[in-house]
Amino acid sequence: MTIQSAPVRAPAVGALPPTPLSPARMPDWHARVEGPSFRRLVQAKRQTIGWLLGLSLGFFFLTLLLAGYARPFMATKAFGALNIGYVLVIAIYLVTWGAALLYTLAAHRTFDPLAAAARDAAIGEGAR
């Protein structure tokens, strides 16, 4: 059994090859990306992601360091059969979910209005 490709059609007689958009019709993405509304959006996202990532990774690595270098502390009983090590491992999951929820909250409250403003500014520039 062989694989057959779709037949290639020959161009119509007298047909012109497709041409790229003329420079006058191409959108000026550099101007839109350098605009103040888009810069505010990127800055807000970087700041939020930086804090959330830094805090969650910091907690994760703190737990790893404690597990490696503070074994007696991690073996201390916290609740019944659970020791501090297990509590911190469970807390890693809670911190991860908390970071995801905080990012979602920031996306709805901060990023979406900034993205709409950047989109409106880009559409306004494109109409000129």
mmCIF file of N, CA and C in Angstrom:
data_model
loop_
_atom_site.group_PDB
_atom_site.id
_atom_site.type_symbol
_atom_site.label_atom_id
_atom_site.label_comp_id
_atom_site.label_asym_id
_atom_site.label_seq_id
_atom_site.Cartn_x
_atom_site.Cartn_y
_atom_site.Cartn_z
ATOM 1 N N MET A 1 0.845 -1.175 0.000
ATOM 2 C CA MET A 1 0.000 0.000 0.000
ATOM 3 C C MET A 1 0.886 1.231 0.000
ATOM 4 N N THR A 2 0.571 2.187 -0.807
ATOM 5 C CA THR A 2 1.380 3.397 -0.889
ATOM 6 C C THR A 2 0.567 4.592 -0.433
ATOM 7 N N ILE A 3 1.293 5.602 -0.022
ATOM 8 C CA ILE A 3 0.649 6.846 0.391
ATOM 9 C C ILE A 3 0.641 7.781 -0.803
ATOM 10 N N GLN A 4 -0.524 8.267 -1.143
ATOM 11 C CA GLN A 4 -0.636 9.173 -2.276
ATOM 12 C C GLN A 4 -0.950 10.564 -1.759
ATOM 13 N N SER A 5 -0.288 11.529 -2.346
ATOM 14 C CA SER A 5 -0.563 12.904 -1.955
ATOM 15 C C SER A 5 -1.643 13.474 -2.853
ATOM 16 N N ALA A 6 -2.195 14.565 -2.417
ATOM 17 C CA ALA A 6 -3.223 15.229 -3.209
ATOM 18 C C ALA A 6 -2.597 15.753 -4.493
ATOM 19 N N PRO A 7 -3.326 15.678 -5.583
ATOM 20 C CA PRO A 7 -2.748 16.168 -6.838
ATOM 21 C C PRO A 7 -2.494 17.673 -6.763
ATOM 22 N N VAL A 8 -1.404 18.081 -7.359
ATOM 23 C CA VAL A 8 -1.044 19.493 -7.383
ATOM 24 C C VAL A 8 -1.650 20.103 -8.627
ATOM 25 N N ARG A 9 -2.382 21.169 -8.436
ATOM 26 C CA ARG A 9 -3.009 21.835 -9.575
ATOM 27 C C ARG A 9 -2.037 22.819 -10.193
ATOM 28 N N ALA A 10 -2.047 22.841 -11.462
ATOM 29 C CA ALA A 10 -1.222 23.813 -12.180
ATOM 30 C C ALA A 10 -1.917 25.161 -12.112
ATOM 31 N N PRO A 11 -1.144 26.252 -12.019
ATOM 32 C CA PRO A 11 -1.791 27.566 -11.985
ATOM 33 C C PRO A 11 -2.517 27.842 -13.293
ATOM 34 N N ALA A 12 -3.586 28.590 -13.184
ATOM 35 C CA ALA A 12 -4.365 28.947 -14.364
ATOM 36 C C ALA A 12 -3.513 29.777 -15.307
ATOM 37 N N VAL A 13 -3.808 29.665 -16.555
ATOM 38 C CA VAL A 13 -3.061 30.417 -17.559
ATOM 39 C C VAL A 13 -3.307 31.902 -17.341
ATOM 40 N N GLY A 14 -2.242 32.666 -17.242
ATOM 41 C CA GLY A 14 -2.351 34.105 -17.055
ATOM 42 C C GLY A 14 -2.528 34.522 -15.607
ATOM 43 N N ALA A 15 -2.548 33.575 -14.676
ATOM 44 C CA ALA A 15 -2.719 33.914 -13.258
ATOM 45 C C ALA A 15 -1.414 34.462 -12.699
ATOM 46 N N LEU A 16 -1.536 35.474 -11.873
ATOM 47 C CA LEU A 16 -0.361 36.071 -11.247
ATOM 48 C C LEU A 16 -0.030 35.326 -9.963
ATOM 49 N N PRO A 17 1.248 35.201 -9.652
ATOM 50 C CA PRO A 17 1.597 34.551 -8.384
ATOM 51 C C PRO A 17 1.149 35.416 -7.212
ATOM 52 N N PRO A 18 0.857 34.803 -6.086
ATOM 53 C CA PRO A 18 0.435 35.608 -4.928
ATOM 54 C C PRO A 18 1.564 36.523 -4.475
ATOM 55 N N THR A 19 1.183 37.715 -4.098
ATOM 56 C CA THR A 19 2.177 38.691 -3.641
ATOM 57 C C THR A 19 1.955 38.970 -2.165
ATOM 58 N N PRO A 20 3.018 39.272 -1.439
ATOM 59 C CA PRO A 20 2.839 39.624 -0.027
ATOM 60 C C PRO A 20 2.144 40.970 0.098
ATOM 61 N N LEU A 21 1.684 41.246 1.279
ATOM 62 C CA LEU A 21 1.044 42.536 1.526
ATOM 63 C C LEU A 21 2.025 43.660 1.257
ATOM 64 N N SER A 22 1.525 44.713 0.714
ATOM 65 C CA SER A 22 2.395 45.865 0.502
ATOM 66 C C SER A 22 2.742 46.472 1.853
ATOM 67 N N PRO A 23 3.897 47.132 1.979
ATOM 68 C CA PRO A 23 4.276 47.707 3.275
ATOM 69 C C PRO A 23 3.244 48.681 3.830
ATOM 70 N N ALA A 24 2.488 49.331 2.972
ATOM 71 C CA ALA A 24 1.492 50.286 3.455
ATOM 72 C C ALA A 24 0.334 49.572 4.154
ATOM 73 N N ARG A 25 0.056 48.317 3.739
ATOM 74 C CA ARG A 25 -1.076 47.590 4.313
ATOM 75 C C ARG A 25 -0.689 46.719 5.497
ATOM 76 N N MET A 26 0.597 46.489 5.701
ATOM 77 C CA MET A 26 1.023 45.630 6.802
ATOM 78 C C MET A 26 0.834 46.351 8.129
ATOM 79 N N PRO A 27 0.358 45.643 9.144
ATOM 80 C CA PRO A 27 0.199 46.293 10.451
ATOM 81 C C PRO A 27 1.557 46.611 11.066
ATOM 82 N N ASP A 28 1.615 47.719 11.750
ATOM 83 C CA ASP A 28 2.859 48.136 12.390
ATOM 84 C C ASP A 28 2.873 47.581 13.809
ATOM 85 N N TRP A 29 3.303 46.327 13.959
ATOM 86 C CA TRP A 29 3.283 45.655 15.256
ATOM 87 C C TRP A 29 4.284 46.253 16.219
ATOM 88 N N HIS A 30 5.397 46.732 15.691
ATOM 89 C CA HIS A 30 6.404 47.300 16.589
ATOM 90 C C HIS A 30 5.857 48.524 17.325
ATOM 91 N N ALA A 31 5.129 49.362 16.630
ATOM 92 C CA ALA A 31 4.559 50.546 17.276
ATOM 93 C C ALA A 31 3.513 50.145 18.315
ATOM 94 N N ARG A 32 2.751 49.105 18.022
ATOM 95 C CA ARG A 32 1.723 48.669 18.970
ATOM 96 C C ARG A 32 2.335 48.027 20.207
ATOM 97 N N VAL A 33 3.400 47.272 20.021
ATOM 98 C CA VAL A 33 4.057 46.623 21.154
ATOM 99 C C VAL A 33 4.786 47.647 22.014
ATOM 100 N N GLU A 34 5.288 48.692 21.414
ATOM 101 C CA GLU A 34 6.000 49.728 22.164
ATOM 102 C C GLU A 34 5.053 50.755 22.782
ATOM 103 N N GLY A 35 3.764 50.631 22.540
ATOM 104 C CA GLY A 35 2.798 51.581 23.079
ATOM 105 C C GLY A 35 2.678 51.485 24.591
ATOM 106 N N PRO A 36 2.219 52.560 25.234
ATOM 107 C CA PRO A 36 2.151 52.569 26.702
ATOM 108 C C PRO A 36 1.146 51.570 27.276
ATOM 109 N N SER A 37 0.035 51.341 26.600
ATOM 110 C CA SER A 37 -0.965 50.416 27.148
ATOM 111 C C SER A 37 -0.458 48.973 27.123
ATOM 112 N N PHE A 38 0.232 48.600 26.053
ATOM 113 C CA PHE A 38 0.780 47.242 25.990
ATOM 114 C C PHE A 38 1.919 47.071 26.983
ATOM 115 N N ARG A 39 2.720 48.108 27.155
ATOM 116 C CA ARG A 39 3.820 48.044 28.129
ATOM 117 C C ARG A 39 3.284 47.893 29.556
ATOM 118 N N ARG A 40 2.181 48.579 29.879
ATOM 119 C CA ARG A 40 1.567 48.428 31.204
ATOM 120 C C ARG A 40 1.099 46.991 31.424
ATOM 121 N N LEU A 41 0.515 46.398 30.390
ATOM 122 C CA LEU A 41 0.051 45.014 30.487
ATOM 123 C C LEU A 41 1.220 44.064 30.746
ATOM 124 N N VAL A 42 2.281 44.202 29.976
ATOM 125 C CA VAL A 42 3.441 43.316 30.139
ATOM 126 C C VAL A 42 4.093 43.526 31.501
ATOM 127 N N GLN A 43 4.187 44.775 31.941
ATOM 128 C CA GLN A 43 4.794 45.062 33.242
ATOM 129 C C GLN A 43 3.961 44.462 34.380
ATOM 130 N N ALA A 44 2.646 44.582 34.297
ATOM 131 C CA ALA A 44 1.780 44.018 35.341
ATOM 132 C C ALA A 44 1.892 42.495 35.378
ATOM 133 N N LYS A 45 1.946 41.863 34.196
ATOM 134 C CA LYS A 45 2.074 40.407 34.167
ATOM 135 C C LYS A 45 3.419 39.958 34.709
ATOM 136 N N ARG A 46 4.487 40.649 34.323
ATOM 137 C CA ARG A 46 5.819 40.280 34.821
ATOM 138 C C ARG A 46 5.899 40.419 36.333
ATOM 139 N N GLN A 47 5.345 41.498 36.849
ATOM 140 C CA GLN A 47 5.402 41.729 38.287
ATOM 141 C C GLN A 47 4.622 40.649 39.040
ATOM 142 N N THR A 48 3.428 40.346 38.583
ATOM 143 C CA THR A 48 2.602 39.344 39.256
ATOM 144 C C THR A 48 3.232 37.958 39.166
ATOM 145 N N ILE A 49 3.663 37.580 37.975
ATOM 146 C CA ILE A 49 4.271 36.260 37.800
ATOM 147 C C ILE A 49 5.564 36.168 38.591
ATOM 148 N N GLY A 50 6.336 37.235 38.618
ATOM 149 C CA GLY A 50 7.591 37.223 39.372
ATOM 150 C C GLY A 50 7.373 36.980 40.853
ATOM 151 N N TRP A 51 6.420 37.704 41.437
ATOM 152 C CA TRP A 51 6.148 37.519 42.864
ATOM 153 C C TRP A 51 5.614 36.124 43.155
ATOM 154 N N LEU A 52 4.646 35.678 42.367
ATOM 155 C CA LEU A 52 4.062 34.361 42.619
ATOM 156 C C LEU A 52 5.087 33.248 42.427
ATOM 157 N N LEU A 53 5.869 33.346 41.377
ATOM 158 C CA LEU A 53 6.878 32.322 41.129
ATOM 159 C C LEU A 53 7.962 32.348 42.200
ATOM 160 N N GLY A 54 8.409 33.543 42.567
ATOM 161 C CA GLY A 54 9.449 33.655 43.587
ATOM 162 C C GLY A 54 9.014 33.104 44.935
ATOM 163 N N LEU A 55 7.809 33.452 45.351
ATOM 164 C CA LEU A 55 7.324 32.970 46.649
ATOM 165 C C LEU A 55 7.081 31.462 46.651
ATOM 166 N N SER A 56 6.486 30.949 45.588
ATOM 167 C CA SER A 56 6.208 29.509 45.578
ATOM 168 C C SER A 56 7.492 28.692 45.437
ATOM 169 N N LEU A 57 8.420 29.126 44.587
ATOM 170 C CA LEU A 57 9.692 28.403 44.487
ATOM 171 C C LEU A 57 10.516 28.545 45.761
ATOM 172 N N GLY A 58 10.447 29.721 46.390
ATOM 173 C CA GLY A 58 11.146 29.908 47.656
ATOM 174 C C GLY A 58 10.640 28.947 48.720
ATOM 175 N N PHE A 59 9.333 28.786 48.806
ATOM 176 C CA PHE A 59 8.764 27.846 49.774
ATOM 177 C C PHE A 59 9.170 26.412 49.451
ATOM 178 N N PHE A 60 9.152 26.074 48.164
ATOM 179 C CA PHE A 60 9.532 24.726 47.748
ATOM 180 C C PHE A 60 10.988 24.432 48.108
ATOM 181 N N PHE A 61 11.902 25.351 47.783
ATOM 182 C CA PHE A 61 13.312 25.118 48.083
ATOM 183 C C PHE A 61 13.598 25.178 49.583
ATOM 184 N N LEU A 62 12.856 25.983 50.325
ATOM 185 C CA LEU A 62 12.997 25.982 51.776
ATOM 186 C C LEU A 62 12.625 24.611 52.346
ATOM 187 N N THR A 63 11.550 24.031 51.814
ATOM 188 C CA THR A 63 11.154 22.694 52.251
ATOM 189 C C THR A 63 12.234 21.670 51.915
ATOM 190 N N LEU A 64 12.827 21.782 50.719
ATOM 191 C CA LEU A 64 13.900 20.856 50.346
ATOM 192 C C LEU A 64 15.118 21.015 51.247
ATOM 193 N N LEU A 65 15.480 22.261 51.531
ATOM 194 C CA LEU A 65 16.638 22.484 52.406
ATOM 195 C C LEU A 65 16.384 21.952 53.815
ATOM 196 N N LEU A 66 15.197 22.180 54.316
ATOM 197 C CA LEU A 66 14.868 21.654 55.641
ATOM 198 C C LEU A 66 14.881 20.128 55.646
ATOM 199 N N ALA A 67 14.400 19.522 54.574
ATOM 200 C CA ALA A 67 14.393 18.062 54.504
ATOM 201 C C ALA A 67 15.810 17.506 54.459
ATOM 202 N N GLY A 68 16.715 18.243 53.847
ATOM 203 C CA GLY A 68 18.078 17.754 53.734
ATOM 204 C C GLY A 68 18.956 18.059 54.927
ATOM 205 N N TYR A 69 18.762 19.225 55.540
ATOM 206 C CA TYR A 69 19.695 19.673 56.576
ATOM 207 C C TYR A 69 19.090 19.790 57.975
ATOM 208 N N ALA A 70 17.789 19.687 58.103
ATOM 209 C CA ALA A 70 17.161 19.813 59.427
ATOM 210 C C ALA A 70 16.251 18.617 59.686
ATOM 211 N N ARG A 71 16.816 17.445 59.582
ATOM 212 C CA ARG A 71 16.014 16.227 59.749
ATOM 213 C C ARG A 71 15.357 16.119 61.119
ATOM 214 N N PRO A 72 16.047 16.460 62.200
ATOM 215 C CA PRO A 72 15.347 16.375 63.497
ATOM 216 C C PRO A 72 14.142 17.314 63.567
ATOM 217 N N PHE A 73 14.268 18.503 62.996
ATOM 218 C CA PHE A 73 13.142 19.441 62.980
ATOM 219 C C PHE A 73 11.993 18.885 62.144
ATOM 220 N N MET A 74 12.315 18.323 60.974
ATOM 221 C CA MET A 74 11.275 17.796 60.089
ATOM 222 C C MET A 74 10.593 16.560 60.694
ATOM 223 N N ALA A 75 11.285 15.857 61.600
ATOM 224 C CA ALA A 75 10.714 14.657 62.222
ATOM 225 C C ALA A 75 9.846 14.979 63.433
ATOM 226 N N THR A 76 9.793 16.246 63.820
ATOM 227 C CA THR A 76 8.981 16.644 64.969
ATOM 228 C C THR A 76 7.503 16.402 64.667
ATOM 229 N N LYS A 77 6.815 15.786 65.599
ATOM 230 C CA LYS A 77 5.387 15.492 65.413
ATOM 231 C C LYS A 77 4.581 16.790 65.390
ATOM 232 N N ALA A 78 3.673 16.880 64.435
ATOM 233 C CA ALA A 78 2.830 18.062 64.322
ATOM 234 C C ALA A 78 1.394 17.739 64.730
ATOM 235 N N PHE A 79 0.766 16.791 64.042
ATOM 236 C CA PHE A 79 -0.615 16.392 64.322
ATOM 237 C C PHE A 79 -0.694 14.877 64.302
ATOM 238 N N GLY A 80 -0.868 14.261 65.406
ATOM 239 C CA GLY A 80 -1.000 12.805 65.455
ATOM 240 C C GLY A 80 0.209 12.112 64.843
ATOM 241 N N ALA A 81 -0.021 11.399 63.734
ATOM 242 C CA ALA A 81 1.061 10.673 63.068
ATOM 243 C C ALA A 81 1.809 11.539 62.056
ATOM 244 N N LEU A 82 1.317 12.730 61.802
ATOM 245 C CA LEU A 82 1.972 13.614 60.826
ATOM 246 C C LEU A 82 3.088 14.405 61.496
ATOM 247 N N ASN A 83 4.232 14.429 60.823
ATOM 248 C CA ASN A 83 5.318 15.264 61.323
ATOM 249 C C ASN A 83 5.407 16.532 60.469
ATOM 250 N N ILE A 84 6.311 17.422 60.824
ATOM 251 C CA ILE A 84 6.422 18.711 60.128
ATOM 252 C C ILE A 84 6.795 18.509 58.666
ATOM 253 N N GLY A 85 7.587 17.502 58.361
ATOM 254 C CA GLY A 85 7.956 17.218 56.971
ATOM 255 C C GLY A 85 6.743 16.943 56.107
ATOM 256 N N TYR A 86 5.857 16.089 56.589
ATOM 257 C CA TYR A 86 4.644 15.787 55.832
ATOM 258 C C TYR A 86 3.739 17.011 55.717
ATOM 259 N N VAL A 87 3.665 17.775 56.764
ATOM 260 C CA VAL A 87 2.830 18.985 56.732
ATOM 261 C C VAL A 87 3.356 19.959 55.680
ATOM 262 N N LEU A 88 4.679 20.117 55.604
ATOM 263 C CA LEU A 88 5.249 21.026 54.607
ATOM 264 C C LEU A 88 5.056 20.505 53.186
ATOM 265 N N VAL A 89 5.133 19.205 52.993
ATOM 266 C CA VAL A 89 4.895 18.639 51.658
ATOM 267 C C VAL A 89 3.440 18.862 51.243
ATOM 268 N N ILE A 90 2.523 18.683 52.168
ATOM 269 C CA ILE A 90 1.118 18.972 51.869
ATOM 270 C C ILE A 90 0.942 20.467 51.603
ATOM 271 N N ALA A 91 1.673 21.289 52.344
ATOM 272 C CA ALA A 91 1.582 22.737 52.142
ATOM 273 C C ALA A 91 2.107 23.149 50.774
ATOM 274 N N ILE A 92 3.038 22.386 50.194
ATOM 275 C CA ILE A 92 3.518 22.699 48.839
ATOM 276 C C ILE A 92 2.355 22.657 47.857
ATOM 277 N N TYR A 93 1.493 21.657 47.987
ATOM 278 C CA TYR A 93 0.322 21.575 47.115
ATOM 279 C C TYR A 93 -0.615 22.758 47.347
ATOM 280 N N LEU A 94 -0.805 23.116 48.590
ATOM 281 C CA LEU A 94 -1.673 24.260 48.892
ATOM 282 C C LEU A 94 -1.092 25.557 48.340
ATOM 283 N N VAL A 95 0.215 25.728 48.447
ATOM 284 C CA VAL A 95 0.866 26.928 47.911
ATOM 285 C C VAL A 95 0.732 26.963 46.389
ATOM 286 N N THR A 96 0.878 25.811 45.745
ATOM 287 C CA THR A 96 0.739 25.749 44.286
ATOM 288 C C THR A 96 -0.670 26.138 43.855
ATOM 289 N N TRP A 97 -1.669 25.565 44.506
ATOM 290 C CA TRP A 97 -3.049 25.919 44.175
ATOM 291 C C TRP A 97 -3.340 27.383 44.508
ATOM 292 N N GLY A 98 -2.800 27.865 45.608
ATOM 293 C CA GLY A 98 -2.988 29.271 45.962
ATOM 294 C C GLY A 98 -2.382 30.205 44.930
ATOM 295 N N ALA A 99 -1.190 29.870 44.438
ATOM 296 C CA ALA A 99 -0.559 30.699 43.411
ATOM 297 C C ALA A 99 -1.386 30.692 42.131
ATOM 298 N N ALA A 100 -1.921 29.526 41.768
ATOM 299 C CA ALA A 100 -2.759 29.449 40.571
ATOM 300 C C ALA A 100 -4.034 30.272 40.734
ATOM 301 N N LEU A 101 -4.641 30.206 41.902
ATOM 302 C CA LEU A 101 -5.860 30.985 42.141
ATOM 303 C C LEU A 101 -5.577 32.482 42.172
ATOM 304 N N LEU A 102 -4.457 32.874 42.785
ATOM 305 C CA LEU A 102 -4.098 34.296 42.801
ATOM 306 C C LEU A 102 -3.801 34.810 41.396
ATOM 307 N N TYR A 103 -3.155 33.989 40.569
ATOM 308 C CA TYR A 103 -2.895 34.406 39.194
ATOM 309 C C TYR A 103 -4.207 34.563 38.428
ATOM 310 N N THR A 104 -5.136 33.635 38.634
ATOM 311 C CA THR A 104 -6.435 33.741 37.966
ATOM 312 C C THR A 104 -7.171 34.999 38.407
ATOM 313 N N LEU A 105 -7.112 35.294 39.684
ATOM 314 C CA LEU A 105 -7.737 36.509 40.198
ATOM 315 C C LEU A 105 -7.099 37.756 39.584
ATOM 316 N N ALA A 106 -5.775 37.771 39.520
ATOM 317 C CA ALA A 106 -5.076 38.910 38.915
ATOM 318 C C ALA A 106 -5.389 39.016 37.430
ATOM 319 N N ALA A 107 -5.548 37.884 36.767
ATOM 320 C CA ALA A 107 -5.866 37.915 35.341
ATOM 321 C C ALA A 107 -7.225 38.551 35.101
ATOM 322 N N HIS A 108 -8.195 38.197 35.924
ATOM 323 C CA HIS A 108 -9.535 38.753 35.731
ATOM 324 C C HIS A 108 -9.622 40.218 36.147
ATOM 325 N N ARG A 109 -8.971 40.569 37.240
ATOM 326 C CA ARG A 109 -9.099 41.932 37.756
ATOM 327 C C ARG A 109 -8.142 42.924 37.117
ATOM 328 N N THR A 110 -6.943 42.476 36.735
ATOM 329 C CA THR A 110 -5.915 43.402 36.268
ATOM 330 C C THR A 110 -5.584 43.213 34.798
ATOM 331 N N PHE A 111 -5.259 41.972 34.401
ATOM 332 C CA PHE A 111 -4.759 41.754 33.045
ATOM 333 C C PHE A 111 -5.831 41.941 31.983
ATOM 334 N N ASP A 112 -7.046 41.482 32.248
ATOM 335 C CA ASP A 112 -8.097 41.605 31.244
ATOM 336 C C ASP A 112 -8.421 43.061 30.903
ATOM 337 N N PRO A 113 -8.593 43.967 31.894
ATOM 338 C CA PRO A 113 -8.822 45.367 31.528
ATOM 339 C C PRO A 113 -7.626 45.992 30.801
ATOM 340 N N LEU A 114 -6.405 45.637 31.215
ATOM 341 C CA LEU A 114 -5.226 46.175 30.531
ATOM 342 C C LEU A 114 -5.121 45.634 29.109
ATOM 343 N N ALA A 115 -5.464 44.367 28.914
ATOM 344 C CA ALA A 115 -5.442 43.789 27.569
ATOM 345 C C ALA A 115 -6.501 44.435 26.688
ATOM 346 N N ALA A 116 -7.661 44.720 27.255
ATOM 347 C CA ALA A 116 -8.706 45.398 26.481
ATOM 348 C C ALA A 116 -8.264 46.802 26.092
ATOM 349 N N ALA A 117 -7.596 47.502 27.010
ATOM 350 C CA ALA A 117 -7.093 48.842 26.688
ATOM 351 C C ALA A 117 -6.022 48.774 25.608
ATOM 352 N N ALA A 118 -5.137 47.773 25.681
ATOM 353 C CA ALA A 118 -4.096 47.625 24.658
ATOM 354 C C ALA A 118 -4.719 47.276 23.311
ATOM 355 N N ARG A 119 -5.740 46.418 23.323
ATOM 356 C CA ARG A 119 -6.422 46.063 22.083
ATOM 357 C C ARG A 119 -7.121 47.277 21.483
ATOM 358 N N ASP A 120 -7.811 48.050 22.327
ATOM 359 C CA ASP A 120 -8.502 49.240 21.830
ATOM 360 C C ASP A 120 -7.516 50.258 21.278
ATOM 361 N N ALA A 121 -6.368 50.400 21.935
ATOM 362 C CA ALA A 121 -5.350 51.325 21.429
ATOM 363 C C ALA A 121 -4.801 50.843 20.094
ATOM 364 N N ALA A 122 -4.610 49.529 19.946
ATOM 365 C CA ALA A 122 -4.096 48.987 18.690
ATOM 366 C C ALA A 122 -5.120 49.136 17.574
ATOM 367 N N ILE A 123 -6.391 48.932 17.897
ATOM 368 C CA ILE A 123 -7.434 49.098 16.882
ATOM 369 C C ILE A 123 -7.551 50.562 16.491
ATOM 370 N N GLY A 124 -7.433 51.450 17.469
ATOM 371 C CA GLY A 124 -7.481 52.882 17.171
ATOM 372 C C GLY A 124 -6.334 53.320 16.285
ATOM 373 N N GLU A 125 -5.133 52.755 16.503
ATOM 374 C CA GLU A 125 -3.992 53.087 15.651
ATOM 375 C C GLU A 125 -4.160 52.494 14.267
ATOM 376 N N GLY A 126 -4.784 51.313 14.187
ATOM 377 C CA GLY A 126 -4.960 50.675 12.889
ATOM 378 C C GLY A 126 -5.970 51.397 12.024
ATOM 379 N N ALA A 127 -6.890 52.141 12.641
ATOM 380 C CA ALA A 127 -7.902 52.866 11.876
ATOM 381 C C ALA A 127 -7.347 54.133 11.252
ATOM 382 N N ARG A 128 -6.197 54.576 11.744
ATOM 383 C CA ARG A 128 -5.632 55.814 11.200
ATOM 384 C C ARG A 128 -5.091 55.628 9.820
#
